[in-house]
Short mmCIF file of C-alpha atoms in Angstrom, two decimals:
data_model
loop_
_atom_site.label_atom_id
_atom_site.label_comp_id
_atom_site.label_asym_id
_atom_site.label_seq_id
_atom_site.Cartn_x
_atom_site.Cartn_y
_atom_site.Cartn_z
CA UNK A 1 117.61 152.01 118.14
CA UNK A 2 115.85 148.76 118.28
CA UNK A 3 113.22 148.34 115.81
CA UNK A 4 109.32 147.21 116.70
CA UNK A 5 107.84 146.21 114.27
CA UNK A 6 104.04 143.50 114.73
CA UNK A 7 103.07 141.18 112.04
CA UNK A 8 99.07 140.92 112.39
CA UNK A 9 96.94 137.86 110.43
CA UNK A 10 93.51 138.41 110.38
CA UNK A 11 91.77 134.82 112.79
CA UNK A 12 90.22 132.80 110.30
CA UNK A 13 90.25 135.90 108.05
CA UNK A 14 87.35 134.76 104.91
CA UNK A 15 85.70 133.78 107.63
CA UNK A 16 85.36 135.69 110.04
CA UNK A 17 83.55 138.42 107.87
CA UNK A 18 80.55 135.89 107.29
CA UNK A 19 80.82 135.53 110.77
CA UNK A 20 80.96 138.92 111.44
CA UNK A 21 77.76 139.88 108.30
CA UNK A 22 75.41 136.66 110.00
CA UNK A 23 75.80 137.36 113.75
CA UNK A 24 73.17 134.45 113.52
CA UNK A 25 75.88 131.71 113.00
CA UNK A 26 77.90 133.28 116.38
CA UNK A 27 78.14 130.19 117.74
CA UNK A 28 77.49 128.09 114.86
CA UNK A 29 80.86 126.04 113.20
CA UNK A 30 81.07 128.12 109.46
CA UNK A 31 84.04 127.29 106.50
CA UNK A 32 84.21 129.18 103.75
CA UNK A 33 83.93 127.44 100.17
CA UNK A 34 81.38 125.92 97.94
CA UNK A 35 78.98 124.39 99.03
CA UNK A 36 77.85 123.23 96.19
CA UNK A 37 81.23 120.96 94.95
CA UNK A 38 81.46 118.78 97.85
CA UNK A 39 85.08 117.89 96.33
CA UNK A 40 86.23 121.54 96.81
CA UNK A 41 88.52 122.65 99.28
CA UNK A 42 87.50 124.43 102.82
CA UNK A 43 89.40 128.42 101.93
CA UNK A 44 88.65 129.28 105.91
CA UNK A 45 87.14 127.59 109.37
CA UNK A 46 86.49 129.62 112.09
CA UNK A 47 88.25 128.52 115.11
CA UNK A 48 84.53 126.45 115.93
CA UNK A 49 84.85 124.15 112.75
CA UNK A 50 88.18 123.66 114.02
CA UNK A 51 87.53 121.88 117.09
CA UNK A 52 85.62 119.14 115.15
CA UNK A 53 88.91 118.87 112.80
CA UNK A 54 87.54 120.78 109.82
CA UNK A 55 91.23 122.36 108.79
CA UNK A 56 91.97 124.69 105.68
CA UNK A 57 92.03 123.42 101.91
CA UNK A 58 89.97 119.51 103.28
CA UNK A 59 87.72 118.51 101.58
CA UNK A 60 83.90 120.26 101.53
CA UNK A 61 82.75 116.13 101.87
CA UNK A 62 85.78 115.12 104.44
CA UNK A 63 84.32 118.83 106.33
CA UNK A 64 80.24 117.75 106.20
CA UNK A 65 81.54 114.32 107.25
CA UNK A 66 83.98 114.99 110.05
CA UNK A 67 80.74 118.20 111.88
CA UNK A 68 77.25 117.53 109.59
CA UNK A 69 76.44 121.09 111.75
CA UNK A 70 79.43 122.80 109.37
CA UNK A 71 77.82 125.82 107.38
CA UNK A 72 79.80 126.51 104.20
CA UNK A 73 78.57 129.61 103.64
CA UNK A 74 80.97 130.16 99.00
CA UNK A 75 82.78 133.11 99.40
CA UNK A 76 82.90 136.27 97.78
CA UNK A 77 86.74 137.54 96.79
CA UNK A 78 85.33 141.23 96.42
CA UNK A 79 84.12 141.15 99.64
CA UNK A 80 87.21 139.70 101.27
CA UNK A 81 89.67 142.46 99.45
CA UNK A 82 86.89 145.09 100.39
CA UNK A 83 87.66 144.10 103.99
CA UNK A 84 91.13 143.71 103.62
CA UNK A 85 91.98 147.82 102.00
CA UNK A 86 89.95 149.08 105.22
CA UNK A 87 91.86 147.33 107.09
CA UNK A 88 95.04 148.55 105.99
CA UNK A 89 93.61 151.49 106.52
CA UNK A 90 92.94 151.57 109.53
CA UNK A 91 96.85 150.05 110.79
CA UNK A 92 97.48 153.28 107.95
CA UNK A 93 95.92 155.30 111.00
CA UNK A 94 99.23 154.44 113.19
CA UNK A 95 102.22 154.48 111.11
CA UNK A 96 102.29 154.59 107.61
CA UNK A 97 104.76 151.63 107.57
CA UNK A 98 102.69 149.32 106.57
CA UNK A 99 102.83 146.73 104.86
CA UNK A 100 100.31 143.94 103.56
CA UNK A 101 102.37 140.43 103.22
CA UNK A 102 99.35 138.45 102.02
CA UNK A 103 95.17 139.58 101.79
CA UNK A 104 95.14 138.20 105.95
CA UNK A 105 98.45 139.57 106.79
CA UNK A 106 100.21 142.56 107.49
CA UNK A 107 103.63 144.14 108.66
CA UNK A 108 103.30 147.39 110.37
CA UNK A 109 106.18 149.05 111.62
CA UNK A 110 106.03 150.95 114.52
CA UNK A 111 108.97 152.37 115.76
CA UNK A 112 108.11 155.76 115.50
CA UNK A 113 104.56 155.59 116.73
CA UNK A 114 105.35 154.14 120.56
CA UNK A 115 105.37 157.83 121.76
CA UNK A 116 101.75 158.75 120.62
CA UNK A 117 100.26 154.83 121.57
CA UNK A 118 102.57 153.78 124.48
CA UNK A 119 104.00 150.09 124.69
CA UNK A 120 104.35 147.43 122.44
CA UNK A 121 101.55 145.60 124.29
CA UNK A 122 99.10 148.67 124.47
CA UNK A 123 99.51 150.00 120.53
CA UNK A 124 98.65 145.87 119.47
CA UNK A 125 95.25 145.97 122.22
CA UNK A 126 94.04 149.74 120.31
CA UNK A 127 94.69 148.57 116.96
CA UNK A 128 92.91 144.86 117.24
CA UNK A 129 89.67 146.36 118.99
CA UNK A 130 89.50 149.26 116.28
CA UNK A 131 89.39 145.96 113.59
CA UNK A 132 86.65 143.91 115.13
CA UNK A 133 85.27 147.21 116.10
CA UNK A 134 85.76 148.00 112.03
CA UNK A 135 84.86 144.81 110.55
CA UNK A 136 84.28 142.10 113.03
CA UNK A 137 87.24 140.89 112.65
CA UNK A 138 89.63 139.60 115.57
CA UNK A 139 93.27 139.95 114.59
CA UNK A 140 96.83 138.24 115.98
CA UNK A 141 99.90 140.60 116.42
CA UNK A 142 103.03 139.41 116.86
CA UNK A 143 105.27 141.37 118.14
CA UNK A 144 109.41 141.48 117.50
CA UNK A 145 112.22 144.07 116.48
CA UNK A 146 112.53 142.11 113.20
CA UNK A 147 110.15 140.98 109.67
CA UNK A 148 111.24 137.18 110.43
CA UNK A 149 110.27 137.73 114.22
CA UNK A 150 107.26 139.18 114.10
CA UNK A 151 106.44 136.78 111.86
CA UNK A 152 107.33 134.32 113.98
CA UNK A 153 105.70 134.91 116.93
CA UNK A 154 102.36 135.10 115.37
CA UNK A 155 102.40 131.12 113.82
CA UNK A 156 104.23 130.33 116.71
CA UNK A 157 102.70 132.50 119.53
CA UNK A 158 100.14 134.81 119.11
CA UNK A 159 97.92 132.65 117.76
CA UNK A 160 98.00 129.99 120.39
CA UNK A 161 96.90 132.08 122.24
CA UNK A 162 93.40 134.27 123.70
CA UNK A 163 95.02 137.22 123.82
CA UNK A 164 96.62 136.86 120.02
CA UNK A 165 99.57 139.00 121.20
CA UNK A 166 103.03 137.74 121.90
CA UNK A 167 106.33 139.95 121.72
CA UNK A 168 109.44 137.94 120.73
CA UNK A 169 112.81 139.47 121.46
CA UNK A 170 115.99 138.41 120.45
CA UNK A 171 116.77 138.16 124.93
CA UNK A 172 114.03 135.55 124.36
CA UNK A 173 114.41 133.12 122.37
CA UNK A 174 116.71 130.63 123.94
CA UNK A 175 114.16 130.65 125.83
CA UNK A 176 110.82 130.61 123.48
CA UNK A 177 111.46 129.85 119.72
CA UNK A 178 114.65 127.45 119.67
CA UNK A 179 113.51 124.73 121.70
CA UNK A 180 110.20 124.07 118.66
CA UNK A 181 110.85 121.60 116.08
CA UNK A 182 112.51 122.37 113.50
CA UNK A 183 109.07 122.53 111.34
CA UNK A 184 108.68 125.42 112.98
CA UNK A 185 110.95 128.08 111.86
CA UNK A 186 110.03 130.08 109.29
CA UNK A 187 110.50 129.13 105.02
CA UNK A 188 110.65 125.85 106.76
CA UNK A 189 108.14 123.10 104.36
CA UNK A 190 108.12 119.38 104.75
CA UNK A 191 110.40 119.27 102.78
CA UNK A 192 113.23 121.47 103.94
CA UNK A 193 112.05 119.38 107.42
CA UNK A 194 113.96 115.84 106.31
CA UNK A 195 117.08 117.07 104.94
CA UNK A 196 117.30 119.20 108.51
CA UNK A 197 116.93 116.42 110.08
CA UNK A 198 118.72 113.57 108.24
CA UNK A 199 121.63 116.75 109.57
CA UNK A 200 120.27 115.65 112.37
CA UNK A 201 118.94 119.13 113.96
CA UNK A 202 115.29 118.58 115.37
CA UNK A 203 115.06 121.64 117.28
CA UNK A 204 116.13 125.56 115.00
CA UNK A 205 117.84 125.82 118.36
CA UNK A 206 120.17 123.34 116.73
CA UNK A 207 120.90 125.56 113.63
CA UNK A 208 121.14 128.75 116.01
CA UNK A 209 124.24 127.37 117.88
CA UNK A 210 125.61 126.03 115.68
CA UNK A 211 129.29 128.30 113.56
CA UNK A 212 127.32 128.95 110.50
CA UNK A 213 130.78 127.63 108.82
CA UNK A 214 129.91 123.85 110.15
CA UNK A 215 126.49 124.59 108.85
CA UNK A 216 126.85 125.66 105.97
CA UNK A 217 129.46 122.55 105.46
CA UNK A 218 126.55 119.79 106.89
CA UNK A 219 124.62 122.28 104.69
CA UNK A 220 126.70 121.03 102.11
CA UNK A 221 127.24 117.56 102.42
CA UNK A 222 123.42 116.49 102.83
CA UNK A 223 122.57 119.14 99.42
CA UNK A 224 125.59 120.06 98.19
CA UNK A 225 127.85 123.00 96.99
CA UNK A 226 124.58 125.44 95.11
CA UNK A 227 123.04 125.43 98.88
CA UNK A 228 125.85 128.02 100.35
CA UNK A 229 123.11 130.40 99.93
CA UNK A 230 120.01 128.62 101.29
CA UNK A 231 122.39 127.92 104.36
CA UNK A 232 123.51 131.59 105.05
CA UNK A 233 119.23 132.25 104.96
CA UNK A 234 118.79 129.15 107.15
CA UNK A 235 120.82 130.26 110.00
CA UNK A 236 120.23 134.40 109.75
CA UNK A 237 116.67 133.31 110.45
CA UNK A 238 116.91 131.09 112.63
CA UNK A 239 118.81 133.79 114.93
CA UNK A 240 116.13 136.23 114.03
CA UNK A 241 118.45 138.81 111.63
CA UNK A 242 116.34 140.27 108.89
CA UNK A 243 117.42 143.11 107.97
CA UNK A 244 115.01 143.81 105.31
CA UNK A 245 112.50 147.12 106.17
CA UNK A 246 108.81 147.67 105.78
CA UNK A 247 108.35 148.25 102.84
CA UNK A 248 104.84 151.39 102.29
CA UNK A 249 102.48 149.62 99.90
CA UNK A 250 102.67 146.28 97.86
CA UNK A 251 104.16 147.83 94.81
CA UNK A 252 106.87 145.99 93.64
CA UNK A 253 108.51 146.21 89.63
CA UNK A 254 107.83 142.75 87.74
CA UNK A 255 109.24 139.98 87.27
CA UNK A 256 107.28 137.58 85.35
CA UNK A 257 103.20 137.27 84.52
CA UNK A 258 101.55 134.06 84.97
CA UNK A 259 98.22 132.28 84.86
CA UNK A 260 96.66 129.19 85.85
CA UNK A 261 93.51 127.11 85.83
CA UNK A 262 92.78 123.99 88.01
CA UNK A 263 90.56 121.37 85.78
CA UNK A 264 88.52 118.11 86.35
CA UNK A 265 90.68 116.16 83.85
CA UNK A 266 87.50 113.73 82.95
CA UNK A 267 86.81 116.32 80.98
CA UNK A 268 89.63 117.13 78.99
CA UNK A 269 91.30 114.57 78.28
CA UNK A 270 91.79 115.15 74.36
CA UNK A 271 93.94 117.69 72.55
CA UNK A 272 90.97 119.52 70.92
CA UNK A 273 89.03 120.75 73.93
CA UNK A 274 92.69 121.38 75.91
CA UNK A 275 93.63 124.07 73.58
CA UNK A 276 91.10 125.85 73.94
CA UNK A 277 91.52 126.64 78.19
CA UNK A 278 95.37 127.52 77.17
CA UNK A 279 94.62 129.88 74.07
CA UNK A 280 92.29 131.24 77.18
CA UNK A 281 95.30 131.63 79.44
CA UNK A 282 97.47 133.46 76.98
CA UNK A 283 94.72 135.87 76.38
CA UNK A 284 94.87 137.26 80.40
CA UNK A 285 98.09 136.84 80.07
CA UNK A 286 98.61 138.84 77.17
CA UNK A 287 95.67 140.91 78.39
CA UNK A 288 97.30 141.41 81.80
CA UNK A 289 101.10 142.51 80.64
CA UNK A 290 100.21 145.04 78.33
CA UNK A 291 98.32 146.61 80.83
CA UNK A 292 101.78 147.42 83.18
CA UNK A 293 102.69 148.53 79.92
CA UNK A 294 105.27 145.37 79.16
CA UNK A 295 106.57 142.68 77.01
CA UNK A 296 108.21 138.78 77.25
CA UNK A 297 110.75 137.04 75.85
CA UNK A 298 110.40 133.47 77.19
CA UNK A 299 106.79 131.84 77.88
CA UNK A 300 106.85 129.18 79.61
CA UNK A 301 103.76 126.33 80.21
CA UNK A 302 102.68 124.26 82.43
CA UNK A 303 100.78 121.30 83.54
CA UNK A 304 100.04 118.65 85.98
CA UNK A 305 98.07 115.66 83.81
CA UNK A 306 95.95 112.51 85.47
CA UNK A 307 94.07 109.62 84.78
CA UNK A 308 93.26 108.75 89.18
CA UNK A 309 95.91 106.20 88.86
CA UNK A 310 99.04 108.47 87.52
CA UNK A 311 100.02 111.82 87.66
CA UNK A 312 103.30 113.40 85.08
CA UNK A 313 103.69 117.03 85.66
CA UNK A 314 106.18 119.45 82.60
CA UNK A 315 107.20 122.77 82.94
CA UNK A 316 109.31 124.07 79.93
CA UNK A 317 109.69 127.22 78.38
CA UNK A 318 111.50 128.67 75.33
CA UNK A 319 112.30 131.90 74.02
CA UNK A 320 110.59 133.99 72.00
CA UNK A 321 113.30 135.79 68.30
CA UNK A 322 111.56 139.00 69.81
CA UNK A 323 109.49 140.42 72.46
CA UNK A 324 106.05 140.37 72.37
CA UNK A 325 102.53 140.76 74.35
CA UNK A 326 100.45 139.96 71.48
CA UNK A 327 98.23 137.11 72.14
CA UNK A 328 98.64 135.20 69.00
CA UNK A 329 102.90 135.73 68.97
CA UNK A 330 102.76 134.04 72.45
CA UNK A 331 99.85 131.64 71.09
CA UNK A 332 101.53 130.42 68.75
CA UNK A 333 104.44 129.62 71.48
CA UNK A 334 102.77 128.23 74.60
CA UNK A 335 100.88 125.50 72.08
CA UNK A 336 104.50 124.28 70.58
CA UNK A 337 105.50 123.92 74.26
CA UNK A 338 102.88 121.97 75.37
CA UNK A 339 102.17 119.55 72.18
CA UNK A 340 106.04 118.23 72.50
CA UNK A 341 105.93 118.00 76.02
CA UNK A 342 102.62 116.53 77.19
CA UNK A 343 102.05 112.47 77.42
CA UNK A 344 98.33 112.26 75.99
CA UNK A 345 96.90 111.98 80.33
CA UNK A 346 94.25 113.99 80.56
CA UNK A 347 95.13 117.64 82.59
CA UNK A 348 93.79 118.68 86.07
CA UNK A 349 96.62 121.58 85.69
CA UNK A 350 97.35 123.98 83.08
CA UNK A 351 98.94 127.74 83.08
CA UNK A 352 101.38 129.78 81.20
CA UNK A 353 103.64 132.54 81.36
CA UNK A 354 104.92 135.24 80.36
CA UNK A 355 108.57 136.62 81.67
CA UNK A 356 112.26 138.83 81.17
CA UNK A 357 110.10 141.27 81.03
CA UNK A 358 110.69 144.30 78.88
CA UNK A 359 109.37 147.77 78.56
CA UNK A 360 106.62 147.90 75.48
CA UNK A 361 107.29 151.96 74.85
CA UNK A 362 109.43 150.14 71.41
CA UNK A 363 108.48 147.33 69.36
CA UNK A 364 110.59 145.74 67.21
CA UNK A 365 108.40 146.06 62.88
CA UNK A 366 109.12 143.14 60.96
CA UNK A 367 109.10 142.56 57.36
CA UNK A 368 106.58 140.40 56.79
CA UNK A 369 103.47 141.78 59.81
CA UNK A 370 101.79 144.42 60.65
CA UNK A 371 102.26 144.84 64.96
CA UNK A 372 101.83 148.13 65.53
CA UNK A 373 98.36 147.57 63.84
CA UNK A 374 97.92 144.33 65.52
CA UNK A 375 98.65 146.35 69.17
CA UNK A 376 95.88 148.50 68.63
CA UNK A 377 93.22 145.74 67.66
CA UNK A 378 94.67 144.42 70.51
CA UNK A 379 93.64 147.61 72.88
CA UNK A 380 91.27 147.89 71.46
CA UNK A 381 89.45 144.72 72.52
CA UNK A 382 91.70 145.78 76.51
CA UNK A 383 89.19 148.66 76.82
CA UNK A 384 86.27 146.98 75.70
CA UNK A 385 86.69 144.42 78.35
CA UNK A 386 88.55 147.19 80.94
CA UNK A 387 85.50 149.49 81.08
CA UNK A 388 82.68 146.28 80.84
CA UNK A 389 84.42 143.22 82.35
CA UNK A 390 86.71 140.22 81.08
CA UNK A 391 83.52 138.39 79.62
CA UNK A 392 82.24 141.36 77.34
CA UNK A 393 84.66 139.82 73.89
CA UNK A 394 85.49 137.08 74.18
CA UNK A 395 86.67 134.78 71.21
CA UNK A 396 84.40 132.20 69.78
CA UNK A 397 86.20 128.93 71.48
CA UNK A 398 85.16 130.17 74.81
CA UNK A 399 81.65 129.68 74.26
CA UNK A 400 82.19 125.70 73.14
CA UNK A 401 81.51 123.36 76.65
CA UNK A 402 85.36 123.23 76.90
CA UNK A 403 85.82 127.00 77.18
CA UNK A 404 86.65 128.22 81.25
CA UNK A 405 87.04 131.83 80.25
CA UNK A 406 83.15 133.29 81.12
CA UNK A 407 83.72 131.60 84.40
CA UNK A 408 87.01 133.52 85.23
CA UNK A 409 85.34 135.78 84.98
CA UNK A 410 83.07 135.83 87.49
CA UNK A 411 85.89 134.96 89.60
CA UNK A 412 88.48 136.50 91.25
CA UNK A 413 92.10 134.69 91.79
CA UNK A 414 89.96 131.47 91.11
CA UNK A 415 87.20 132.12 93.56
CA UNK A 416 83.47 133.68 93.53
CA UNK A 417 83.18 137.22 93.66
#
């Protein structure tokens, strides 16, 4: 049986939630960002704001220059997550195969639901109305026999038509998808677009209509022998081939735990201030690793450096003597990595990750330290933070001006709750 898969996207999701909460803004340009920070970025803009040239990821100051009447609303990430979960529940009333792809995009396999709700188009319209009446959020629906076609149907067609519904089936590819420029293909960004252009492949159909062997040879000439896997991946996407099923839920096996922070480079010029943030990131990484009952064997540190004129970036990793999620052990390794590879320029971004995760039910003991006692202490601190908030107990260094832990405690994903 041919599958019927939806990719449903919330239109300007954050902005739609805010307009639903503020009916007085219905016919006004609205964007979500921090109005107090002109250098901050726009997270979402409603269609009216976009008509003035306001785009996602543009600076707040730039957006206001293009649209002086723009209403910039501070983000409320907790609310957006709650609305996203409510939308998931609505989808689950039509099918039990709902797979969140992002906070505003979800895959639905409705193959078994059509006997109850009619054609794919009728069901898509019904879901759109249900979501809009319940949340005020408008949605666009891409329909296809595979997840990748449903995704490209949403991005390239459903988002651009008033009805917000478009079906992309295999028999329509030649007359629709294959005529689009290659950068409209799923997972093709600017760098890959340049590669394809140099290969003479300017449209998606140029890839889809080529024999796989020839396409692989072209990829090898352009990118080397290591590109064989990529060749198979892009050739299948161009043809809409995607055997992956819609998997209910979002829980997957963790491969790593990471935490990062964008910094104002003019404030983080010296090692003393940077060390404070580095330790805070390690604390959060270790806490999250313990929450999932893991330990890690590889510590990675990444940093972006700039002085306003020059910019550099590095990412380095090291293997630990034994798996751990103890703060002081991870912090020592992270600090050593940073010192060895930092050029001395101010930092604009810093992140730490712990990978090669293993179960923490068994702990390696050592002769010179009671690691079991250290874990009990850290888990007691975890319990306090879980009950009273992540800023209920912090290191004294986090109370200094360079500390960001208390600010992060008021945020979700780097944005205000």
